[in-house]
Coordinates of N, CA and C in Angstrom, one line a residue:
M1 N 5.9 11.6 -17.3 CA 4.7 12.0 -16.6 C 4.9 12.0 -15.1
G2 N 5.7 11.0 -14.6 CA 6.0 10.9 -13.2 C 5.0 10.0 -12.5
A3 N 5.0 10.1 -11.2 CA 4.2 9.1 -10.3 C 2.8 9.7 -10.0
V4 N 1.8 8.9 -10.0 CA 0.5 9.2 -9.5 C 0.3 8.3 -8.2
F5 N -0.1 8.9 -7.1 CA -0.2 8.2 -5.9 C -1.7 8.0 -5.5
I6 N -2.0 6.8 -5.1 CA -3.3 6.6 -4.5 C -3.1 6.0 -3.1
G7 N -3.4 6.8 -2.1 CA -3.4 6.3 -0.7 C -4.7 5.6 -0.4
V8 N -4.6 4.4 0.2 CA -5.8 3.6 0.4 C -5.9 3.1 1.8
R9 N -7.1 2.7 2.1 CA -7.3 1.9 3.3 C -7.4 0.4 2.9
H10 N -6.7 -0.4 3.5 CA -6.6 -1.8 3.1 C -8.0 -2.5 3.2
H11 N -8.3 -3.2 2.1 CA -9.6 -4.0 2.0 C -10.8 -3.0 1.8
S12 N -10.6 -1.8 1.3 CA -11.7 -0.9 1.1 C -12.2 -1.1 -0.3
P13 N -13.5 -1.4 -0.5 CA -14.1 -1.6 -1.8 C -14.1 -0.3 -2.6
A14 N -14.3 0.8 -2.0 CA -14.3 2.1 -2.7 C -12.9 2.4 -3.3
C15 N -11.9 2.1 -2.4 CA -10.5 2.3 -2.9 C -10.1 1.4 -4.0
A16 N -10.6 0.1 -3.9 CA -10.3 -0.8 -4.9 C -10.9 -0.4 -6.3
R17 N -12.1 0.1 -6.3 CA -12.8 0.6 -7.5 C -12.0 1.8 -8.1
L18 N -11.5 2.7 -7.2 CA -10.7 3.8 -7.6 C -9.4 3.4 -8.3
V19 N -8.8 2.4 -7.7 CA -7.5 1.9 -8.3 C -7.8 1.3 -9.7
R20 N -8.8 0.5 -9.8 CA -9.1 -0.1 -11.1 C -9.4 1.0 -12.2
E21 N -10.3 2.0 -11.8 CA -10.6 3.1 -12.7 C -9.4 3.9 -13.1
T22 N -8.5 4.1 -12.2 CA -7.3 4.9 -12.4 C -6.4 4.2 -13.4
I23 N -6.2 2.9 -13.2 CA -5.4 2.1 -14.1 C -6.0 2.1 -15.5
E24 N -7.3 1.9 -15.6 CA -7.9 1.8 -16.9 C -7.8 3.2 -17.6
A25 N -7.8 4.3 -16.9 CA -7.7 5.6 -17.5 C -6.2 6.0 -17.8
L26 N -5.3 5.6 -16.9 CA -3.9 6.0 -17.1 C -3.1 5.1 -18.0
R27 N -3.4 3.8 -18.0 CA -2.6 2.8 -18.7 C -1.1 3.0 -18.3
P28 N -0.8 2.9 -17.0 CA 0.6 3.2 -16.6 C 1.6 2.2 -17.0
A29 N 2.8 2.6 -17.1 CA 3.9 1.7 -17.4 C 4.2 0.8 -16.2
H30 N 4.2 1.3 -15.0 CA 4.4 0.5 -13.8 C 3.2 0.7 -12.8
V31 N 2.9 -0.3 -12.1 CA 2.0 -0.3 -11.0 C 2.8 -0.8 -9.8
L32 N 3.0 0.1 -8.8 CA 3.8 -0.3 -7.7 C 2.9 -0.4 -6.5
V33 N 3.0 -1.5 -5.7 CA 2.0 -1.8 -4.7 C 2.8 -2.1 -3.4
E34 N 2.2 -1.6 -2.3 CA 2.7 -1.9 -1.0 C 2.6 -3.4 -0.7
G35 N 3.7 -4.1 -0.6 CA 3.7 -5.5 -0.4 C 5.2 -6.0 -0.4
P36 N 5.4 -7.2 -0.1 CA 6.8 -7.7 0.1 C 7.6 -7.9 -1.1
A37 N 8.6 -7.0 -1.3 CA 9.3 -7.0 -2.6 C 10.1 -8.3 -2.9
D38 N 10.4 -9.1 -1.9 CA 11.1 -10.3 -2.1 C 10.2 -11.4 -2.8
V39 N 8.9 -11.1 -2.9 CA 8.0 -12.0 -3.6 C 7.8 -11.7 -5.1
N40 N 8.4 -10.6 -5.6 CA 8.2 -10.2 -6.9 C 8.6 -11.3 -8.0
D41 N 9.6 -12.1 -7.7 CA 9.9 -13.1 -8.6 C 9.0 -14.3 -8.6
R42 N 7.9 -14.2 -7.8 CA 6.9 -15.3 -7.7 C 5.5 -14.7 -8.0
L43 N 5.4 -13.5 -8.5 CA 4.1 -13.0 -8.8 C 3.3 -13.8 -9.7
D44 N 3.9 -14.5 -10.7 CA 3.2 -15.3 -11.6 C 2.4 -16.4 -10.8
E45 N 3.0 -16.9 -9.8 CA 2.4 -17.9 -9.0 C 1.2 -17.3 -8.2
L46 N 1.4 -16.1 -7.7 CA 0.4 -15.5 -6.9 C -0.8 -15.2 -7.7
L47 N -0.6 -14.9 -9.0 CA -1.7 -14.5 -9.9 C -2.2 -15.6 -10.8
L48 N -2.1 -16.8 -10.4 CA -2.5 -17.9 -11.2 C -4.0 -18.1 -11.4
G49 N -4.8 -17.3 -10.7 CA -6.3 -17.5 -10.8 C -6.8 -18.2 -9.5
H50 N -6.2 -18.0 -8.4 CA -6.7 -18.6 -7.2 C -8.1 -18.1 -6.8
E51 N -8.8 -18.9 -6.0 CA -10.1 -18.4 -5.5 C -9.8 -17.6 -4.2
L52 N -10.2 -16.4 -4.2 CA -9.9 -15.5 -3.0 C -11.0 -15.7 -1.9
P53 N -10.6 -15.4 -0.7 CA -9.4 -14.8 -0.2 C -8.2 -15.7 -0.1
I54 N -7.0 -15.1 -0.3 CA -5.8 -15.8 -0.2 C -4.8 -14.9 0.6
A55 N -3.7 -15.5 0.9 CA -2.7 -14.7 1.6 C -1.3 -15.2 1.3
I56 N -0.3 -14.3 1.4 CA 1.1 -14.7 1.4 C 1.5 -15.0 2.8
F57 N 2.0 -16.1 3.1 CA 2.5 -16.4 4.5 C 4.0 -16.4 4.5
T58 N 4.6 -15.7 5.4 CA 6.0 -15.5 5.6 C 6.4 -16.0 6.9
Y59 N 7.5 -16.9 7.0 CA 8.0 -17.3 8.2 C 9.5 -17.1 8.2
H60 N 10.1 -16.5 9.2 CA 11.5 -16.3 9.3 C 12.0 -16.7 10.7
R61 N 13.1 -17.4 10.7 CA 13.7 -17.8 12.0 C 15.2 -17.7 11.9
D62 N 15.8 -17.1 12.9 CA 17.3 -17.1 12.9 C 17.7 -17.3 14.4
G63 N 19.0 -17.1 14.7 CA 19.4 -17.3 16.1 C 18.8 -16.3 17.1
G64 N 18.3 -15.2 16.6 CA 17.8 -14.2 17.5 C 16.3 -14.1 17.6
R65 N 15.6 -14.6 16.6 CA 14.1 -14.4 16.7 C 13.4 -15.3 15.7
A66 N 12.1 -15.4 15.9 CA 11.3 -16.1 14.9 C 10.1 -15.2 14.7
H67 N 9.6 -15.1 13.4 CA 8.5 -14.2 13.1 C 7.7 -14.8 12.0
A68 N 6.4 -14.8 12.2 CA 5.4 -15.3 11.1 C 4.5 -14.1 10.8
S69 N 4.1 -14.0 9.6 CA 3.2 -12.9 9.2 C 2.4 -13.3 7.9
W70 N 1.3 -12.5 7.7 CA 0.5 -12.7 6.6 C 0.3 -11.4 5.8
T71 N 0.2 -11.6 4.5 CA -0.2 -10.5 3.6 C -1.5 -11.0 2.9
P72 N -2.6 -10.5 3.4 CA -3.9 -11.1 2.9 C -4.5 -10.3 1.8
F73 N -5.3 -11.0 0.9 CA -6.0 -10.4 -0.2 C -7.4 -10.9 -0.3
C74 N -8.3 -10.0 -0.7 CA -9.7 -10.5 -1.0 C -10.0 -9.7 -2.3
D75 N -11.2 -10.0 -2.8 CA -11.6 -9.4 -4.1 C -11.6 -7.9 -4.1
H76 N -11.9 -7.3 -2.9 CA -12.0 -5.9 -2.8 C -10.8 -5.3 -2.1
S77 N -9.6 -6.0 -2.1 CA -8.4 -5.4 -1.6 C -7.8 -4.5 -2.7
P78 N -7.6 -3.2 -2.4 CA -7.0 -2.3 -3.4 C -5.6 -2.9 -4.0
E79 N -4.9 -3.5 -3.1 CA -3.6 -4.1 -3.5 C -3.8 -5.2 -4.6
W80 N -4.8 -6.0 -4.3 CA -5.0 -7.1 -5.3 C -5.5 -6.6 -6.6
V81 N -6.4 -5.6 -6.6 CA -6.9 -5.0 -7.8 C -5.8 -4.3 -8.5
A82 N -4.8 -3.7 -7.8 CA -3.7 -3.0 -8.5 C -2.9 -4.1 -9.2
L83 N -2.6 -5.2 -8.6 CA -1.8 -6.3 -9.3 C -2.5 -6.8 -10.5
T84 N -3.8 -7.2 -10.3 CA -4.5 -7.8 -11.4 C -4.9 -6.9 -12.5
A85 N -5.4 -5.7 -12.2 CA -5.8 -4.7 -13.2 C -4.5 -4.2 -13.9
G86 N -3.5 -4.0 -13.1 CA -2.2 -3.6 -13.7 C -1.7 -4.6 -14.8
R87 N -1.8 -5.9 -14.4 CA -1.4 -6.9 -15.4 C -2.3 -6.8 -16.6
E88 N -3.6 -6.7 -16.4 CA -4.5 -6.7 -17.6 C -4.2 -5.5 -18.5
A89 N -3.7 -4.4 -17.9 CA -3.4 -3.2 -18.7 C -2.1 -3.2 -19.3
G90 N -1.3 -4.2 -19.1 CA 0.0 -4.3 -19.7 C 1.1 -3.6 -18.9
A91 N 0.8 -3.2 -17.7 CA 1.8 -2.6 -16.8 C 2.8 -3.6 -16.2
R92 N 4.0 -3.2 -15.8 CA 4.8 -4.0 -15.0 C 4.4 -3.8 -13.6
V93 N 4.0 -4.8 -12.9 CA 3.5 -4.7 -11.5 C 4.6 -5.2 -10.6
S94 N 4.7 -4.5 -9.4 CA 5.8 -4.9 -8.5 C 5.3 -4.5 -7.1
F95 N 5.7 -5.4 -6.1 CA 5.6 -5.0 -4.7 C 6.8 -4.2 -4.4
I96 N 6.7 -3.2 -3.5 CA 7.8 -2.3 -3.3 C 8.2 -2.1 -1.8
D97 N 7.5 -2.8 -0.9 CA 7.8 -2.6 0.5 C 8.9 -3.6 1.0
L98 N 9.4 -3.4 2.2 CA 10.4 -4.3 2.7 C 9.8 -5.7 2.9
P99 N 10.6 -6.7 2.8 CA 10.2 -8.1 3.1 C 9.6 -8.2 4.5
A100 N 8.7 -9.2 4.6 CA 8.0 -9.4 5.9 C 9.0 -9.8 7.0
W101 N 10.1 -10.4 6.7 CA 11.1 -10.8 7.7 C 11.9 -9.6 8.2
H102 N 11.8 -8.5 7.6 CA 12.6 -7.3 8.0 C 12.2 -6.9 9.4
P103 N 13.2 -6.4 10.2 CA 12.9 -6.0 11.6 C 11.8 -4.9 11.7
A104 N 11.5 -4.2 10.6 CA 10.5 -3.2 10.7 C 9.1 -3.8 10.9
F105 N 9.0 -5.1 10.6 CA 7.7 -5.8 10.8 C 7.7 -6.7 12.1
S106 N 8.7 -6.5 12.9 CA 8.9 -7.5 14.1 C 7.7 -7.6 15.0
D107 N 6.8 -6.5 15.0 CA 5.7 -6.6 15.9 C 4.4 -6.7 15.1
R108 N 4.4 -7.1 13.9 CA 3.2 -7.1 13.0 C 3.0 -8.5 12.4
G109 N 1.8 -9.0 12.7 CA 1.5 -10.3 12.1 C 0.7 -10.2 10.8
N110 N 0.1 -9.0 10.6 CA -0.7 -8.8 9.4 C -0.2 -7.5 8.7
R111 N 0.4 -7.7 7.6 CA 0.9 -6.5 6.9 C -0.1 -5.4 6.6
Y112 N -1.3 -5.9 6.3 CA -2.4 -4.9 5.9 C -3.4 -4.6 7.1
A113 N -2.9 -4.7 8.3 CA -3.7 -4.3 9.4 C -3.9 -2.8 9.4
D114 N -5.0 -2.3 9.8 CA -5.2 -0.9 9.8 C -4.4 -0.3 11.0
A115 N -4.1 1.0 10.8 CA -3.1 1.6 11.7 C -3.8 2.8 12.4
E116 N -5.1 2.8 12.7 CA -5.8 3.9 13.3 C -5.2 4.3 14.7
L117 N -4.7 3.3 15.4 CA -4.3 3.6 16.7 C -3.1 4.6 16.7
R118 N -2.4 4.6 15.6 CA -1.2 5.5 15.5 C -1.7 6.9 15.4
Y119 N -2.9 7.1 14.9 CA -3.3 8.5 14.7 C -4.7 8.7 15.3
A120 N -4.9 8.2 16.6 CA -6.2 8.2 17.2 C -6.7 9.6 17.5
E121 N -5.8 10.5 17.8 CA -6.2 11.9 18.1 C -6.9 12.6 17.0
V122 N -6.3 12.5 15.8 CA -6.9 13.2 14.7 C -8.2 12.5 14.3
V123 N -8.2 11.2 14.3 CA -9.4 10.4 14.0 C -10.6 10.8 15.0
D124 N -10.2 10.8 16.2 CA -11.2 11.2 17.2 C -11.8 12.6 16.9
R125 N -10.9 13.5 16.6 CA -11.4 14.9 16.2 C -12.3 14.9 15.0
L126 N -12.0 14.1 14.0 CA -12.8 14.0 12.8 C -14.2 13.3 13.2
C127 N -14.1 12.3 14.0 CA -15.4 11.7 14.4 C -16.3 12.7 15.1
R128 N -15.8 13.5 16.0 CA -16.6 14.5 16.6 C -17.1 15.5 15.6
E129 N -16.3 15.9 14.7 CA -16.7 16.9 13.7 C -17.8 16.4 12.8
F130 N -17.8 15.1 12.5 CA -18.8 14.5 11.6 C -19.9 13.8 12.3
A131 N -19.8 13.8 13.7 CA -20.9 13.3 14.5 C -21.1 11.8 14.3
V132 N -20.0 11.0 14.2 CA -20.0 9.6 14.1 C -19.3 9.0 15.3
D133 N -19.6 7.7 15.5 CA -19.1 7.0 16.7 C -17.7 6.5 16.7
N134 N -17.2 6.1 15.5 CA -15.9 5.5 15.5 C -15.2 5.7 14.1
V135 N -14.0 5.2 13.9 CA -13.3 5.4 12.7 C -14.0 4.6 11.5
D136 N -14.6 3.5 11.8 CA -15.2 2.8 10.7 C -16.4 3.6 10.1
A137 N -17.2 4.1 11.1 CA -18.4 4.9 10.6 C -17.9 6.2 9.9
L138 N -16.8 6.8 10.4 CA -16.2 7.9 9.7 C -15.8 7.6 8.3
W139 N -15.1 6.5 8.2 CA -14.6 6.0 6.8 C -15.8 5.8 5.9
D140 N -16.8 5.1 6.4 CA -18.0 4.9 5.5 C -18.6 6.2 5.1
H141 N -18.7 7.1 6.0 CA -19.3 8.4 5.7 C -18.5 9.2 4.6
L142 N -17.2 9.1 4.8 CA -16.3 9.9 3.9 C -16.0 9.2 2.5
V143 N -16.0 7.9 2.6 CA -15.5 7.1 1.4 C -16.5 6.1 0.9
E144 N -16.9 5.1 1.7 CA -17.6 3.9 1.1 C -19.0 4.3 0.6
V145 N -19.7 5.1 1.3 CA -21.1 5.4 0.9 C -21.3 6.8 0.3
A146 N -20.2 7.5 0.2 CA -20.2 8.8 -0.3 C -20.2 8.8 -1.8
D147 N -20.6 9.9 -2.4 CA -20.6 10.1 -3.9 C -19.1 9.8 -4.3
P148 N -18.9 8.9 -5.3 CA -17.5 8.6 -5.7 C -16.9 9.8 -6.4
T149 N -17.6 10.8 -6.8 CA -17.0 11.9 -7.5 C -16.1 12.7 -6.5
G150 N -14.9 12.9 -6.9 CA -13.9 13.5 -6.0 C -13.3 12.7 -5.0
L151 N -13.5 11.3 -5.1 CA -12.9 10.4 -4.1 C -11.4 10.6 -3.9
A152 N -10.7 10.6 -5.0 CA -9.2 10.7 -5.0 C -8.8 11.9 -4.2
E153 N -9.5 13.1 -4.4 CA -9.1 14.3 -3.7 C -9.5 14.2 -2.2
R154 N -10.6 13.5 -1.9 CA -11.0 13.3 -0.4 C -10.0 12.4 0.3
L155 N -9.5 11.4 -0.4 CA -8.5 10.5 0.2 C -7.2 11.3 0.4
T156 N -6.8 12.0 -0.5 CA -5.6 12.8 -0.3 C -5.7 13.8 0.9
A157 N -6.8 14.5 1.0 CA -7.0 15.4 2.1 C -7.1 14.6 3.4
Y158 N -7.7 13.5 3.5 CA -7.9 12.7 4.7 C -6.5 12.2 5.2
F159 N -5.7 11.6 4.3 CA -4.5 11.1 4.7 C -3.4 12.2 4.9
D160 N -3.5 13.3 4.2 CA -2.6 14.4 4.5 C -2.8 14.9 5.9
L161 N -4.1 15.0 6.3 CA -4.4 15.4 7.7 C -4.0 14.4 8.7
V162 N -4.2 13.1 8.4 CA -3.8 12.1 9.4 C -2.3 12.1 9.5
R163 N -1.5 12.1 8.5 CA -0.1 12.0 8.6 C 0.5 13.3 9.1
G164 N -0.2 14.4 8.8 CA 0.3 15.7 9.3 C 0.3 15.8 10.8
D165 N -0.5 15.1 11.5 CA -0.6 15.1 13.0 C 0.1 13.9 13.6
T166 N 0.7 13.1 12.9 CA 1.2 11.9 13.4 C 2.7 11.7 13.1
A167 N 3.5 11.4 14.2 CA 4.9 11.2 14.0 C 5.2 9.7 13.6
A168 N 5.9 9.6 12.5 CA 6.3 8.2 12.1 C 7.4 7.6 12.9
G169 N 7.3 6.3 13.1 CA 8.4 5.7 13.9 C 9.5 5.2 12.9
E170 N 10.5 4.6 13.5 CA 11.7 4.2 12.7 C 11.3 3.1 11.7
A171 N 10.3 2.3 12.0 CA 9.9 1.2 11.1 C 9.2 1.8 9.9
D172 N 8.4 2.8 10.1 CA 7.7 3.5 9.0 C 8.7 4.2 8.1
T173 N 9.6 4.9 8.7 CA 10.6 5.7 7.9 C 11.5 4.8 7.1
A174 N 11.8 3.6 7.6 CA 12.6 2.6 6.9 C 11.8 2.1 5.7
R175 N 10.6 1.8 5.9 CA 9.7 1.3 4.8 C 9.5 2.3 3.8
E176 N 9.3 3.5 4.2 CA 9.0 4.6 3.2 C 10.3 4.9 2.4
A177 N 11.4 4.9 3.0 CA 12.7 5.1 2.2 C 12.9 4.0 1.2
H178 N 12.6 2.8 1.5 CA 12.7 1.7 0.6 C 11.7 1.8 -0.5
M179 N 10.4 2.1 -0.2 CA 9.4 2.3 -1.2 C 9.7 3.5 -2.2
A180 N 10.3 4.5 -1.6 CA 10.6 5.7 -2.4 C 11.7 5.3 -3.5
E181 N 12.6 4.5 -3.1 CA 13.6 4.0 -4.1 C 13.0 3.4 -5.3
W182 N 12.0 2.5 -5.0 CA 11.3 1.9 -6.1 C 10.5 2.9 -7.0
V183 N 9.9 3.8 -6.3 CA 9.1 4.8 -7.1 C 10.1 5.6 -8.0
R184 N 11.2 6.1 -7.5 CA 12.1 6.9 -8.3 C 12.7 6.0 -9.4
A185 N 13.0 4.8 -9.2 CA 13.5 3.9 -10.2 C 12.5 3.7 -11.3
A186 N 11.2 3.5 -10.9 CA 10.1 3.2 -11.9 C 9.9 4.4 -12.7
V187 N 9.9 5.6 -12.1 CA 9.7 6.9 -12.9 C 10.8 7.1 -13.9
A188 N 12.0 6.8 -13.5 CA 13.1 6.9 -14.5 C 13.0 5.9 -15.6
D189 N 12.5 4.8 -15.3 CA 12.3 3.7 -16.4 C 11.2 4.0 -17.3
A190 N 10.1 4.7 -16.8 CA 8.8 4.8 -17.5 C 8.9 5.9 -18.5
G191 N 9.9 6.8 -18.5 CA 10.0 7.9 -19.5 C 8.8 8.8 -19.4
D192 N 8.1 9.0 -20.5 CA 6.9 9.9 -20.4 C 5.6 9.2 -20.1
R193 N 5.7 8.0 -19.7 CA 4.5 7.3 -19.3 C 4.3 7.3 -17.7
P194 N 3.1 7.2 -17.2 CA 2.9 7.4 -15.8 C 3.2 6.1 -15.0
V195 N 3.5 6.3 -13.7 CA 3.7 5.3 -12.8 C 2.6 5.4 -11.7
L196 N 1.9 4.3 -11.4 CA 0.9 4.4 -10.4 C 1.4 3.7 -9.1
V197 N 1.2 4.4 -8.0 CA 1.8 3.9 -6.7 C 0.6 3.7 -5.8
V198 N 0.3 2.5 -5.3 CA -0.8 2.2 -4.4 C -0.2 1.7 -3.1
T199 N -0.4 2.5 -2.0 CA 0.1 2.2 -0.7 C -1.0 2.6 0.3
G200 N -0.8 2.0 1.5 CA -1.6 2.5 2.6 C -1.5 4.0 2.8
G201 N -2.6 4.7 3.0 CA -2.7 6.1 2.9 C -1.8 6.8 3.9
F202 N -1.4 6.2 5.0 CA -0.5 6.8 6.0 C 0.8 7.1 5.4
H203 N 1.3 6.2 4.5 CA 2.6 6.4 3.8 C 2.6 7.3 2.7
T204 N 1.4 7.6 2.1 CA 1.4 8.3 0.8 C 2.0 9.8 0.9
P205 N 1.6 10.6 1.9 CA 2.2 11.9 2.0 C 3.7 11.9 2.1
A206 N 4.3 10.9 2.8 CA 5.8 10.8 2.9 C 6.4 10.4 1.6
L207 N 5.7 9.5 0.9 CA 6.3 9.1 -0.4 C 6.3 10.2 -1.4
R208 N 5.2 11.0 -1.4 CA 5.2 12.1 -2.3 C 6.3 13.1 -2.0
A209 N 6.6 13.3 -0.7 CA 7.6 14.2 -0.4 C 9.0 13.7 -0.7
L210 N 9.2 12.4 -0.5 CA 10.5 11.8 -0.7 C 10.9 11.7 -2.2
T211 N 9.9 11.6 -3.0 CA 10.1 11.4 -4.5 C 9.9 12.7 -5.3
A212 N 9.5 13.8 -4.6 CA 9.1 15.0 -5.4 C 10.3 15.6 -6.1
A213 N 11.5 15.6 -5.5 CA 12.6 16.4 -6.1 C 13.8 15.5 -6.3
T214 N 13.7 14.2 -6.5 CA 14.8 13.3 -6.6 C 14.7 12.5 -7.8
S215 N 15.7 11.9 -8.3 CA 15.7 10.9 -9.4 C 16.6 9.7 -9.1
S216 N 16.4 8.7 -9.9 CA 17.2 7.4 -9.6 C 17.5 6.8 -10.9
G217 N 18.2 5.7 -10.9 CA 18.6 5.0 -12.1 C 17.4 4.3 -12.7
P218 N 17.6 3.6 -13.9 CA 16.5 3.1 -14.6 C 16.0 1.7 -14.1
A219 N 16.7 1.1 -13.2 CA 16.3 -0.3 -12.8 C 15.8 -0.2 -11.4
A220 N 14.7 -1.0 -11.2 CA 14.1 -1.1 -9.8 C 15.1 -1.8 -8.9
P221 N 15.1 -1.5 -7.6 CA 16.0 -2.1 -6.6 C 15.8 -3.7 -6.7
D222 N 16.8 -4.3 -6.3 CA 16.8 -5.8 -6.3 C 16.7 -6.2 -4.8
P223 N 15.4 -6.7 -4.4 CA 15.2 -7.1 -3.0 C 16.1 -8.2 -2.6
T224 N 16.6 -9.0 -3.5 CA 17.4 -10.2 -3.0 C 18.7 -9.7 -2.4
T225 N 19.1 -8.5 -2.7 CA 20.4 -8.1 -2.1 C 20.3 -7.8 -0.6
S226 N 19.1 -7.8 -0.1 CA 19.0 -7.6 1.4 C 18.2 -8.7 2.0
S227 N 18.3 -9.9 1.4 CA 17.6 -11.1 1.9 C 18.3 -11.6 3.1
P228 N 17.5 -12.3 4.0 CA 18.1 -12.8 5.3 C 19.0 -14.0 4.9
T229 N 20.0 -14.2 5.7 CA 20.9 -15.3 5.5 C 20.4 -16.5 6.4

């Protein structure tokens, strides 16, 4: 069946509901989530039943740099719902993004921080068109308080427009190349069952394009092969 992509805004209740509904309807073989792939072998610990909010804390230090960052989750985080609802549905759940210590995250302390500054021009244009004051009001108008019917299509249109007007930097392209490897591997492994991919919406159009006409081997990449020394 291939991959089904849901582009989300981090910590969006409406996106979290859509993720859960999609998992319940699709019963996917794999649920792939934007998050640090080097944590996959400890997902059982992450999903022990902690009281939310919680976060994965990552600290890296070597001779050239030191870097600390967080991967935060709350009840209405689409990524958290993808992990927990995916497990409940019997899917194999995996983080698929680069580890937090990777240089692509050298300027980021919060993996799930919103990225509107990267596409301010198109967001400003949409705010003027919909007569709202800022990106949060725009998002509420289009997503959170809107009729949930057609939400998946609205999200696709919104993020396609945003990404279409925005040039990705080297960090984004490195992350997307890594995530695309996971998607291709999961699709090959899943056979005729679907694979659900939940990532920040800015990355979703690129992941669709990267995985549209390619294939990979049956096993997901091993993040430990690129671990820091």
